[in-house]
CSV table of N, CA, C and O in Angstrom, one decimal:
chain,number,residue,atom,x,y,z
A,1,UNK,N,24.1,25.8,41.5
A,1,UNK,CA,24.7,26.6,40.5
A,1,UNK,C,25.2,27.9,41.2
A,1,UNK,O,24.4,28.5,41.9
A,2,UNK,N,26.4,28.2,41.0
A,2,UNK,CA,26.9,29.5,41.6
A,2,UNK,C,26.3,30.7,41.0
A,2,UNK,O,26.0,30.7,39.8
A,3,UNK,N,26.2,31.8,41.7
A,3,UNK,CA,25.7,33.0,41.2
A,3,UNK,C,24.2,33.1,41.4
A,3,UNK,O,23.6,34.2,41.1
A,4,UNK,N,23.5,32.1,41.9
A,4,UNK,CA,22.1,32.2,42.2
A,4,UNK,C,21.8,32.6,43.6
A,4,UNK,O,22.6,32.2,44.5
A,5,UNK,N,20.8,33.3,43.9
A,5,UNK,CA,20.5,33.7,45.3
A,5,UNK,C,20.2,32.4,46.1
A,5,UNK,O,19.7,31.4,45.5
A,6,UNK,N,20.4,32.5,47.4
A,6,UNK,CA,20.1,31.4,48.2
A,6,UNK,C,18.6,30.9,48.1
A,6,UNK,O,17.7,31.8,48.0
A,7,UNK,N,18.4,29.7,48.1
A,7,UNK,CA,17.0,29.1,48.0
A,7,UNK,C,16.5,29.0,46.5
A,7,UNK,O,15.4,28.5,46.3
A,8,UNK,N,17.3,29.5,45.6
A,8,UNK,CA,16.9,29.4,44.2
A,8,UNK,C,17.6,28.3,43.5
A,8,UNK,O,18.8,28.2,43.6
A,9,UNK,N,16.9,27.4,42.9
A,9,UNK,CA,17.5,26.2,42.2
A,9,UNK,C,17.5,26.4,40.7
A,9,UNK,O,16.6,27.0,40.1
A,10,UNK,N,18.6,25.9,40.1
A,10,UNK,CA,18.7,25.9,38.6
A,10,UNK,C,18.0,24.7,38.0
A,10,UNK,O,17.9,24.6,36.8
A,11,UNK,N,17.6,23.8,38.8
A,11,UNK,CA,16.9,22.6,38.3
A,11,UNK,C,15.4,22.9,37.9
A,11,UNK,O,14.7,23.3,38.8
A,12,UNK,N,15.1,22.8,36.7
A,12,UNK,CA,13.8,23.1,36.2
A,12,UNK,C,13.3,21.9,35.4
A,12,UNK,O,14.0,21.4,34.5
A,13,UNK,N,12.1,21.4,35.6
A,13,UNK,CA,11.6,20.3,34.8
A,13,UNK,C,11.1,20.9,33.5
A,13,UNK,O,10.7,22.0,33.4
A,14,UNK,N,11.1,20.0,32.5
A,14,UNK,CA,10.6,20.5,31.2
A,14,UNK,C,9.1,21.0,31.2
A,14,UNK,O,8.7,21.9,30.4
A,15,UNK,N,8.3,20.5,32.2
A,15,UNK,CA,6.9,21.0,32.3
A,15,UNK,C,6.8,22.4,32.8
A,15,UNK,O,5.9,23.1,32.5
A,16,UNK,N,7.8,22.9,33.5
A,16,UNK,CA,7.8,24.3,34.0
A,16,UNK,C,8.3,25.3,33.1
A,16,UNK,O,8.2,26.5,33.3
A,17,UNK,N,8.8,24.9,31.9
A,17,UNK,CA,9.4,25.9,31.0
A,17,UNK,C,8.3,26.5,30.1
A,17,UNK,O,7.4,25.9,29.7
A,18,UNK,N,8.5,27.8,29.9
A,18,UNK,CA,7.5,28.5,28.9
A,18,UNK,C,7.7,27.9,27.5
A,18,UNK,O,8.7,27.4,27.2
A,19,UNK,N,6.6,28.0,26.7
A,19,UNK,CA,6.7,27.5,25.4
A,19,UNK,C,7.8,28.2,24.6
A,19,UNK,O,8.0,29.4,24.7
A,20,UNK,N,8.5,27.4,23.8
A,20,UNK,CA,9.6,27.9,23.0
A,20,UNK,C,11.0,27.8,23.7
A,20,UNK,O,12.0,28.1,23.1
A,21,UNK,N,11.0,27.4,25.0
A,21,UNK,CA,12.2,27.3,25.7
A,21,UNK,C,12.6,25.8,25.9
A,21,UNK,O,11.7,25.0,25.8
A,22,UNK,N,13.8,25.5,26.1
A,22,UNK,CA,14.3,24.2,26.3
A,22,UNK,C,15.2,24.1,27.5
A,22,UNK,O,15.7,25.1,28.0
A,23,UNK,N,15.5,22.9,27.9
A,23,UNK,CA,16.5,22.7,29.0
A,23,UNK,C,17.9,22.6,28.5
A,23,UNK,O,18.8,22.3,29.3
A,24,UNK,N,18.1,22.8,27.2
A,24,UNK,CA,19.5,22.7,26.6
A,24,UNK,C,20.4,23.8,27.2
A,24,UNK,O,19.9,24.9,27.5
A,25,UNK,N,21.6,23.5,27.4
A,25,UNK,CA,22.6,24.4,27.9
A,25,UNK,C,22.9,25.5,26.8
A,25,UNK,O,23.4,25.1,25.8
A,26,UNK,N,22.6,26.7,27.0
A,26,UNK,CA,22.9,27.7,26.0
A,26,UNK,C,24.3,27.9,25.7
A,26,UNK,O,24.7,28.4,24.6
A,27,UNK,N,25.2,27.6,26.6
A,27,UNK,CA,26.7,27.8,26.3
A,27,UNK,C,27.2,26.7,25.5
A,27,UNK,O,28.3,26.8,25.0
A,28,UNK,N,26.5,25.6,25.3
A,28,UNK,CA,27.0,24.4,24.5
A,28,UNK,C,27.9,23.6,25.3
A,28,UNK,O,28.5,22.6,24.8
A,29,UNK,N,28.1,23.8,26.6
A,29,UNK,CA,29.1,23.1,27.4
A,29,UNK,C,28.6,21.7,27.7
A,29,UNK,O,29.3,20.8,28.0
A,30,UNK,N,27.3,21.5,27.6
A,30,UNK,CA,26.7,20.2,27.9
A,30,UNK,C,26.7,19.2,26.7
A,30,UNK,O,26.7,18.0,26.9
A,31,UNK,N,26.9,19.7,25.5
A,31,UNK,CA,26.9,18.8,24.4
A,31,UNK,C,28.2,17.9,24.4
A,31,UNK,O,29.2,18.3,24.8
A,32,UNK,N,28.0,16.7,24.0
A,32,UNK,CA,29.0,15.7,23.9
A,32,UNK,C,29.4,15.2,25.3
A,32,UNK,O,30.5,14.6,25.4
A,33,UNK,N,28.6,15.3,26.3
A,33,UNK,CA,29.0,14.8,27.6
A,33,UNK,C,29.1,13.3,27.6
A,33,UNK,O,30.0,12.7,28.2
A,34,UNK,N,28.2,12.6,26.8
A,34,UNK,CA,28.3,11.2,26.8
A,34,UNK,C,29.5,10.7,26.0
A,34,UNK,O,30.2,9.8,26.4
A,35,UNK,N,29.8,11.4,24.9
A,35,UNK,CA,31.0,11.1,24.1
A,35,UNK,C,32.3,11.4,25.0
A,35,UNK,O,33.2,10.6,24.9
A,36,UNK,N,32.3,12.4,25.7
A,36,UNK,CA,33.4,12.7,26.6
A,36,UNK,C,33.6,11.7,27.6
A,36,UNK,O,34.7,11.3,28.0
A,37,UNK,N,32.5,11.2,28.2
A,37,UNK,CA,32.6,10.1,29.2
A,37,UNK,C,33.1,8.8,28.6
A,37,UNK,O,33.9,8.2,29.2
A,38,UNK,N,32.7,8.5,27.4
A,38,UNK,CA,33.3,7.3,26.7
A,38,UNK,C,34.8,7.5,26.4
A,38,UNK,O,35.5,6.5,26.6
A,39,UNK,N,35.2,8.7,26.0
A,39,UNK,CA,36.6,9.0,25.7
A,39,UNK,C,37.4,8.8,27.0
A,39,UNK,O,38.5,8.2,27.0
A,40,UNK,N,36.9,9.3,28.1
A,40,UNK,CA,37.6,9.2,29.4
A,40,UNK,C,37.7,7.8,29.8
A,40,UNK,O,38.7,7.4,30.3
A,41,UNK,N,36.6,7.0,29.6
A,41,UNK,CA,36.6,5.6,30.0
A,41,UNK,C,37.6,4.9,29.1
A,41,UNK,O,38.4,4.0,29.7
A,42,UNK,N,37.7,5.2,27.9
A,42,UNK,CA,38.7,4.5,27.0
A,42,UNK,C,40.1,4.9,27.4
A,42,UNK,O,41.0,4.0,27.4
A,43,UNK,N,40.3,6.1,27.7
A,43,UNK,CA,41.6,6.6,28.1
A,43,UNK,C,42.0,5.9,29.4
A,43,UNK,O,43.2,5.5,29.6
A,44,UNK,N,41.1,5.7,30.4
A,44,UNK,CA,41.4,5.1,31.6
A,44,UNK,C,41.7,3.6,31.4
A,44,UNK,O,42.7,3.1,32.0
A,45,UNK,N,41.0,3.0,30.5
A,45,UNK,CA,41.3,1.6,30.2
A,45,UNK,C,42.7,1.4,29.5
A,45,UNK,O,43.4,0.5,29.9
A,46,UNK,N,43.0,2.3,28.6
A,46,UNK,CA,44.3,2.3,28.0
A,46,UNK,C,45.4,2.5,29.0
A,46,UNK,O,46.4,1.8,29.0
A,47,UNK,N,45.2,3.4,29.9
A,47,UNK,CA,46.2,3.7,31.0
A,47,UNK,C,46.4,2.4,31.9
A,47,UNK,O,47.6,2.1,32.2
A,48,UNK,N,45.3,1.8,32.2
A,48,UNK,CA,45.4,0.6,33.0
A,48,UNK,C,46.2,-0.5,32.3
A,48,UNK,O,47.0,-1.2,32.9
A,49,UNK,N,45.9,-0.7,31.0
A,49,UNK,CA,46.6,-1.7,30.2
A,49,UNK,C,48.1,-1.4,30.2
A,49,UNK,O,48.9,-2.3,30.4
A,50,UNK,N,48.4,-0.1,29.9
A,50,UNK,CA,49.8,0.2,29.8
A,50,UNK,C,50.5,0.0,31.1
A,50,UNK,O,51.7,-0.4,31.2
A,51,UNK,N,49.9,0.3,32.2
A,51,UNK,CA,50.5,0.1,33.5
A,51,UNK,C,50.8,-1.4,33.8
A,51,UNK,O,51.8,-1.7,34.4
A,52,UNK,N,49.9,-2.2,33.4
A,52,UNK,CA,50.1,-3.7,33.6
A,52,UNK,C,51.1,-4.2,32.7
A,52,UNK,O,51.8,-5.1,33.0
A,53,UNK,N,51.3,-3.7,31.5
A,53,UNK,CA,52.2,-4.2,30.5
A,53,UNK,C,53.6,-3.7,30.5
A,53,UNK,O,54.4,-4.2,29.8
A,54,UNK,N,53.8,-2.6,31.2
A,54,UNK,CA,55.1,-1.9,31.1
A,54,UNK,C,55.7,-1.8,32.5
A,54,UNK,O,55.0,-1.6,33.5
A,55,UNK,N,57.1,-1.8,32.5
A,55,UNK,CA,57.8,-1.6,33.7
A,55,UNK,C,57.7,-0.1,34.1
A,55,UNK,O,57.4,0.7,33.2
A,56,UNK,N,58.0,0.3,35.3
A,56,UNK,CA,58.0,1.7,35.7
A,56,UNK,C,58.9,2.5,34.9
A,56,UNK,O,58.6,3.6,34.5
A,57,UNK,N,60.1,2.0,34.6
A,57,UNK,CA,61.1,2.7,33.8
A,57,UNK,C,60.6,3.0,32.4
A,57,UNK,O,60.8,4.0,31.8
A,58,UNK,N,60.0,2.0,31.8
A,58,UNK,CA,59.4,2.1,30.4
A,58,UNK,C,58.3,3.2,30.4
A,58,UNK,O,58.2,4.0,29.5
A,59,UNK,N,57.4,3.1,31.4
A,59,UNK,CA,56.3,4.1,31.5
A,59,UNK,C,56.9,5.5,31.6
A,59,UNK,O,56.4,6.5,31.0
A,60,UNK,N,57.9,5.6,32.5
A,60,UNK,CA,58.5,6.9,32.7
A,60,UNK,C,59.2,7.5,31.4
A,60,UNK,O,59.0,8.6,31.0
A,61,UNK,N,59.9,6.6,30.7
A,61,UNK,CA,60.5,7.0,29.4
A,61,UNK,C,59.4,7.4,28.4
A,61,UNK,O,59.5,8.4,27.7
A,62,UNK,N,58.3,6.6,28.3
A,62,UNK,CA,57.2,7.0,27.4
A,62,UNK,C,56.6,8.3,27.8
A,62,UNK,O,56.3,9.1,26.9
A,63,UNK,N,56.5,8.6,29.0
A,63,UNK,CA,55.9,9.9,29.4
A,63,UNK,C,56.8,11.1,29.0
A,63,UNK,O,56.3,12.1,28.6
A,64,UNK,N,58.1,10.9,29.1
A,64,UNK,CA,59.1,11.9,28.6
A,64,UNK,C,59.0,12.0,27.1
A,64,UNK,O,59.1,13.2,26.6
A,65,UNK,N,58.8,10.9,26.4
A,65,UNK,CA,58.7,11.0,24.9
A,65,UNK,C,57.5,11.7,24.5
A,65,UNK,O,57.5,12.5,23.6
A,66,UNK,N,56.4,11.5,25.3
A,66,UNK,CA,55.1,12.2,25.0
A,66,UNK,C,55.3,13.7,25.0
A,66,UNK,O,54.6,14.4,24.3
A,67,UNK,N,56.2,14.2,25.9
A,67,UNK,CA,56.4,15.7,25.9
A,67,UNK,C,57.0,16.2,24.7
A,67,UNK,O,56.8,17.4,24.3
A,68,UNK,N,57.8,15.4,24.0
A,68,UNK,CA,58.5,15.9,22.8
A,68,UNK,C,57.9,15.4,21.5
A,68,UNK,O,57.8,16.2,20.6
A,69,UNK,N,57.5,14.1,21.5
A,69,UNK,CA,57.0,13.6,20.2
A,69,UNK,C,55.7,12.8,20.6
A,69,UNK,O,55.6,11.6,20.7
A,70,UNK,N,54.6,13.6,20.7
A,70,UNK,CA,53.3,13.1,21.1
A,70,UNK,C,52.8,12.0,20.1
A,70,UNK,O,52.3,11.0,20.5
A,71,UNK,N,52.9,12.3,18.8
A,71,UNK,CA,52.4,11.3,17.8
A,71,UNK,C,53.1,10.0,17.9
A,71,UNK,O,52.5,8.9,17.9
A,72,UNK,N,54.4,10.0,18.1
A,72,UNK,CA,55.2,8.8,18.2
A,72,UNK,C,54.8,8.0,19.4
A,72,UNK,O,54.6,6.8,19.4
A,73,UNK,N,54.7,8.7,20.5
A,73,UNK,CA,54.3,8.1,21.8
A,73,UNK,C,52.9,7.5,21.7
A,73,UNK,O,52.7,6.4,22.2
A,74,UNK,N,52.0,8.2,21.0
A,74,UNK,CA,50.6,7.6,20.9
A,74,UNK,C,50.6,6.4,20.0
A,74,UNK,O,49.9,5.4,20.2
A,75,UNK,N,51.5,6.4,19.0
A,75,UNK,CA,51.6,5.2,18.1
A,75,UNK,C,52.1,4.0,18.9
A,75,UNK,O,51.6,2.9,18.8
A,76,UNK,N,53.1,4.2,19.8
A,76,UNK,CA,53.6,3.1,20.6
A,76,UNK,C,52.6,2.6,21.6
A,76,UNK,O,52.4,1.4,21.8
A,77,UNK,N,51.9,3.6,22.2
A,77,UNK,CA,50.8,3.2,23.1
A,77,UNK,C,49.8,2.3,22.4
A,77,UNK,O,49.3,1.3,22.9
A,78,UNK,N,49.3,2.7,21.2
A,78,UNK,CA,48.4,1.9,20.5
A,78,UNK,C,48.9,0.6,20.2
A,78,UNK,O,48.2,-0.4,20.2
A,79,UNK,N,50.2,0.5,19.8
A,79,UNK,CA,50.8,-0.8,19.5
A,79,UNK,C,50.8,-1.7,20.7
A,79,UNK,O,50.5,-2.9,20.6
A,80,UNK,N,51.2,-1.1,21.8
A,80,UNK,CA,51.3,-1.9,23.1
A,80,UNK,C,49.9,-2.4,23.5
A,80,UNK,O,49.7,-3.6,23.8
A,81,UNK,N,48.9,-1.5,23.4
A,81,UNK,CA,47.6,-1.9,23.8
A,81,UNK,C,47.0,-3.0,22.9
A,81,UNK,O,46.4,-4.0,23.3
A,82,UNK,N,47.3,-2.8,21.6
A,82,UNK,CA,46.9,-3.8,20.6
A,82,UNK,C,47.5,-5.2,20.9
A,82,UNK,O,46.8,-6.2,20.9
A,83,UNK,N,48.8,-5.2,21.1
A,83,UNK,CA,49.5,-6.5,21.4
A,83,UNK,C,48.9,-7.1,22.7
A,83,UNK,O,48.7,-8.3,22.7
A,84,UNK,N,48.6,-6.3,23.7
A,84,UNK,CA,48.1,-6.8,24.9
A,84,UNK,C,46.7,-7.4,24.7
A,84,UNK,O,46.4,-8.4,25.3
A,85,UNK,N,45.9,-6.7,24.0
A,85,UNK,CA,44.5,-7.2,23.7
A,85,UNK,C,44.5,-8.5,22.9
A,85,UNK,O,43.7,-9.3,23.1
A,86,UNK,N,45.5,-8.7,22.1
A,86,UNK,CA,45.6,-9.9,21.3
A,86,UNK,C,46.4,-11.0,22.0
A,86,UNK,O,46.5,-12.1,21.5
A,87,UNK,N,46.9,-10.7,23.2
A,87,UNK,CA,47.7,-11.7,23.9
A,87,UNK,C,49.1,-11.9,23.3
A,87,UNK,O,49.6,-13.0,23.5
A,88,UNK,N,49.6,-11.0,22.6
A,88,UNK,CA,50.9,-11.2,22.0
A,88,UNK,C,52.1,-10.7,22.8
A,88,UNK,O,53.2,-10.7,22.2
A,89,UNK,N,51.9,-10.2,24.0
A,89,UNK,CA,53.0,-9.7,24.8
A,89,UNK,C,53.5,-10.9,25.6
A,89,UNK,O,52.8,-11.4,26.4
A,90,UNK,N,54.8,-11.2,25.5
A,90,UNK,CA,55.4,-12.3,26.2
A,90,UNK,C,55.6,-12.0,27.7
A,90,UNK,O,55.6,-12.8,28.6
A,91,UNK,N,55.8,-10.7,28.0
A,91,UNK,CA,56.0,-10.3,29.4
A,91,UNK,C,55.9,-8.7,29.4
A,91,UNK,O,55.4,-8.1,28.5
A,92,UNK,N,56.3,-8.2,30.5
A,92,UNK,CA,56.3,-6.7,30.6
A,92,UNK,C,57.3,-6.1,29.7
A,92,UNK,O,58.4,-6.6,29.4
A,93,UNK,N,56.9,-4.9,29.1
A,93,UNK,CA,57.8,-4.2,28.2
A,93,UNK,C,58.7,-3.4,29.1
A,93,UNK,O,58.3,-2.6,29.9
A,94,UNK,N,60.0,-3.7,28.9
A,94,UNK,CA,61.1,-2.9,29.6
A,94,UNK,C,61.4,-1.7,28.8
A,94,UNK,O,61.0,-1.5,27.7
A,95,UNK,N,62.3,-0.9,29.4
A,95,UNK,CA,62.7,0.3,28.7
A,95,UNK,C,63.5,0.0,27.5
A,95,UNK,O,63.3,0.6,26.4
A,96,UNK,N,64.3,-1.1,27.5
A,96,UNK,CA,65.0,-1.5,26.3
A,96,UNK,C,64.1,-1.9,25.2
A,96,UNK,O,64.3,-1.6,24.0
A,97,UNK,N,63.0,-2.7,25.5
A,97,UNK,CA,62.1,-3.1,24.5
A,97,UNK,C,61.3,-1.9,23.9
A,97,UNK,O,61.0,-1.8,22.7
A,98,UNK,N,61.0,-0.9,24.8
A,98,UNK,CA,60.3,0.3,24.4
A,98,UNK,C,61.2,1.0,23.3
A,98,UNK,O,60.7,1.5,22.3
A,99,UNK,N,62.5,1.1,23.6
A,99,UNK,CA,63.4,1.8,22.7
A,99,UNK,C,63.4,1.0,21.4
A,99,UNK,O,63.4,1.7,20.3
A,100,UNK,N,63.4,-0.3,21.4
A,100,UNK,CA,63.4,-1.1,20.2
A,100,UNK,C,62.1,-0.8,19.4
A,100,UNK,O,62.1,-0.6,18.1
A,101,UNK,N,61.0,-0.7,20.1
A,101,UNK,CA,59.7,-0.4,19.4
A,101,UNK,C,59.7,1.0,18.8
A,101,UNK,O,59.3,1.2,17.6
A,102,UNK,N,60.3,2.0,19.5
A,102,UNK,CA,60.4,3.3,19.0
A,102,UNK,C,61.3,3.4,17.7
A,102,UNK,O,61.0,4.0,16.7
A,103,UNK,N,62.4,2.6,17.8
A,103,UNK,CA,63.3,2.6,16.6
A,103,UNK,C,62.7,1.9,15.4
A,103,UNK,O,62.8,2.4,14.3
A,104,UNK,N,61.9,0.9,15.7
A,104,UNK,CA,61.2,0.2,14.6
A,104,UNK,C,60.1,1.1,13.9
A,104,UNK,O,59.9,1.2,12.7
A,105,UNK,N,59.5,1.9,14.8
A,105,UNK,CA,58.5,2.9,14.2
A,105,UNK,C,59.2,4.0,13.4
A,105,UNK,O,58.8,4.4,12.4
A,106,UNK,N,60.4,4.4,13.9
A,106,UNK,CA,61.2,5.4,13.2
A,106,UNK,C,61.6,4.9,11.9
A,106,UNK,O,61.6,5.6,10.9
A,107,UNK,N,62.0,3.6,11.8
A,107,UNK,CA,62.4,3.0,10.5
A,107,UNK,C,61.3,2.9,9.6
A,107,UNK,O,61.4,3.1,8.4
A,108,UNK,N,60.1,2.5,10.1
A,108,UNK,CA,58.9,2.4,9.3
A,108,UNK,C,58.5,3.8,8.7
A,108,UNK,O,58.2,3.9,7.5
A,109,UNK,N,58.5,4.8,9.5
A,109,UNK,CA,58.1,6.1,9.0
A,109,UNK,C,59.1,6.7,8.0
A,109,UNK,O,58.8,7.5,7.1
A,110,UNK,N,60.4,6.4,8.2
A,110,UNK,CA,61.4,7.0,7.3
A,110,UNK,C,61.4,6.2,6.0
A,110,UNK,O,61.8,6.8,5.0
A,111,UNK,N,61.0,5.0,6.0
A,111,UNK,CA,61.0,4.2,4.7
A,111,UNK,C,59.7,4.5,3.9
A,111,UNK,O,59.7,4.1,2.7
A,112,UNK,N,58.7,5.1,4.5
A,112,UNK,CA,57.5,5.3,3.7
A,112,UNK,C,57.4,6.7,3.1
A,112,UNK,O,58.2,7.6,3.4
């Protein structure tokens, strides 16, 4: 841990703590580490699926769309991952197919 004198360790076993103290991080930065790890793992899995299911041009277009319309991009990502997990994708999604998917989402949201 930075800021400690040389030879001093921040690692303390629970047996060495005075009564009333705990090993919990007082800043709260340690909370949710397991949940954060699962979220990162899920995000990595989603990215891998998208890379396998989409052409480079389609991925590039989706990344540009993310900058402007994050919600719509996430909807399309979820749709693609869902189709891939169900085995409903006939092949790689091209830029044209991505545009069709975006247009269909736009039609769905404007009609509701």
